[in-house]
mmCIF file of C-alpha atoms in Angstrom:
data_model
loop_
_atom_site.group_PDB
_atom_site.id
_atom_site.type_symbol
_atom_site.label_atom_id
_atom_site.label_comp_id
_atom_site.label_asym_id
_atom_site.label_seq_id
_atom_site.Cartn_x
_atom_site.Cartn_y
_atom_site.Cartn_z
ATOM 1 C CA MET T 1 -10.604 21.067 20.001
ATOM 2 C CA VAL T 2 -7.270 19.969 18.203
ATOM 3 C CA MET T 3 -4.594 22.593 16.948
ATOM 4 C CA VAL T 4 -3.602 21.503 13.276
ATOM 5 C CA GLU T 5 -1.647 23.290 10.408
ATOM 6 C CA ILE T 6 -3.344 23.004 7.141
ATOM 7 C CA TYR T 7 -1.285 23.170 4.281
ATOM 8 C CA ILE T 8 -3.073 24.214 0.837
ATOM 9 C CA PRO T 9 -0.717 23.710 -2.184
ATOM 10 C CA LEU T 10 -2.796 25.983 -4.761
ATOM 11 C CA LEU T 11 -1.854 29.062 -2.704
ATOM 12 C CA ASP T 12 1.309 27.217 -1.529
ATOM 13 C CA LYS T 13 0.057 28.938 2.066
ATOM 14 C CA ARG T 14 0.311 27.543 5.573
ATOM 15 C CA TYR T 15 -2.698 28.003 8.175
ATOM 16 C CA ASP T 16 -2.900 26.947 11.607
ATOM 17 C CA PHE T 17 -6.644 25.850 12.745
ATOM 18 C CA ARG T 18 -8.211 25.058 16.020
ATOM 19 C CA LEU T 19 -10.643 22.404 15.176
ATOM 20 C CA ASP T 20 -13.140 20.277 16.707
ATOM 21 C CA GLU T 21 -11.802 16.658 16.777
ATOM 22 C CA HIS T 22 -15.238 15.214 17.176
ATOM 23 C CA THR T 23 -16.933 17.053 14.265
ATOM 24 C CA GLN T 24 -17.278 15.340 10.667
ATOM 25 C CA ILE T 25 -14.722 15.957 8.399
ATOM 26 C CA LEU T 26 -17.666 17.374 5.630
ATOM 27 C CA TYR T 27 -18.339 20.186 8.059
ATOM 28 C CA LEU T 28 -14.823 20.755 8.479
ATOM 29 C CA LEU T 29 -14.448 21.513 5.165
ATOM 30 C CA GLU T 30 -17.093 24.168 4.489
ATOM 31 C CA ASP T 31 -15.878 25.897 7.516
ATOM 32 C CA ILE T 32 -12.197 26.232 6.339
ATOM 33 C CA SER T 33 -13.117 26.432 3.034
ATOM 34 C CA GLU T 34 -14.903 29.762 4.282
ATOM 35 C CA ILE T 35 -12.141 31.201 6.624
ATOM 36 C CA ILE T 36 -9.537 30.748 4.073
ATOM 37 C CA CYS T 37 -11.287 32.386 1.258
ATOM 38 C CA GLN T 38 -12.576 35.111 3.710
ATOM 39 C CA LYS T 39 -8.177 35.593 4.593
ATOM 40 C CA GLU T 40 -7.402 35.852 1.165
ATOM 41 C CA GLN T 41 -10.096 37.506 -0.080
ATOM 42 C CA CYS T 42 -11.025 34.919 -2.784
ATOM 43 C CA ARG T 43 -13.879 33.199 -4.325
ATOM 44 C CA MET T 44 -13.999 29.585 -3.969
ATOM 45 C CA ASP T 45 -14.939 28.119 -7.694
ATOM 46 C CA GLY T 46 -16.508 24.481 -7.459
ATOM 47 C CA ASP T 47 -18.221 22.540 -4.617
ATOM 48 C CA TRP T 48 -16.325 22.968 -1.080
ATOM 49 C CA ARG T 49 -17.491 18.847 -1.092
ATOM 50 C CA ASN T 50 -15.210 18.260 -3.509
ATOM 51 C CA LEU T 51 -12.193 19.211 -1.148
ATOM 52 C CA LEU T 52 -10.090 16.566 0.026
ATOM 53 C CA LEU T 53 -8.116 16.768 3.746
ATOM 54 C CA CYS T 54 -5.228 14.448 3.822
ATOM 55 C CA HIS T 55 -2.915 13.800 6.814
ATOM 56 C CA THR T 56 0.651 14.709 5.589
ATOM 57 C CA ALA T 57 2.538 12.088 7.708
ATOM 58 C CA THR T 58 0.924 9.021 6.780
ATOM 59 C CA ARG T 59 0.011 10.192 3.122
ATOM 60 C CA ARG T 60 -3.888 9.203 3.656
ATOM 61 C CA LYS T 61 -7.176 10.549 2.389
ATOM 62 C CA LEU T 62 -9.145 11.422 5.576
ATOM 63 C CA PRO T 63 -12.829 9.890 5.178
ATOM 64 C CA LEU T 64 -15.422 12.665 4.717
ATOM 65 C CA ALA T 65 -17.869 10.951 7.358
ATOM 66 C CA SER T 66 -15.154 10.714 9.869
ATOM 67 C CA THR T 67 -14.300 12.866 12.503
ATOM 68 C CA LEU T 68 -10.732 14.160 13.433
ATOM 69 C CA SER T 69 -10.682 12.382 16.600
ATOM 70 C CA GLU T 70 -12.114 9.128 14.644
ATOM 71 C CA CYS T 71 -8.671 9.445 11.602
ATOM 72 C CA GLY T 72 -5.989 10.016 15.204
ATOM 73 C CA ILE T 73 -5.517 13.426 14.452
ATOM 74 C CA GLN T 74 -3.458 14.775 17.198
ATOM 75 C CA ILE T 75 -2.542 18.123 18.202
ATOM 76 C CA GLY T 76 -0.040 19.904 15.977
ATOM 77 C CA ASP T 77 -0.580 17.334 12.992
ATOM 78 C CA SER T 78 -0.268 18.908 9.656
ATOM 79 C CA LEU T 79 -3.157 18.143 6.999
ATOM 80 C CA LEU T 80 -3.042 19.140 3.349
ATOM 81 C CA LEU T 81 -6.196 20.420 1.719
ATOM 82 C CA VAL T 82 -6.556 19.703 -2.265
#
């Protein structure tokens, strides 16, 4: 597990997440979107598969088929969800 901060510009909020660094990012996005919608008591319009996770420091998009580990994401990194 890796602890990361995820910033969501649409909500202008930051969230701390413990994520499995060996799970494909595609599946992490599903979990992340569900948790945020529950916390914010909102409904997500559109498909969560259209979301992108980006590494804030390098400004690169994380490939959906990769894992956080494969992308070099480490404890304390900041990610952007768009």
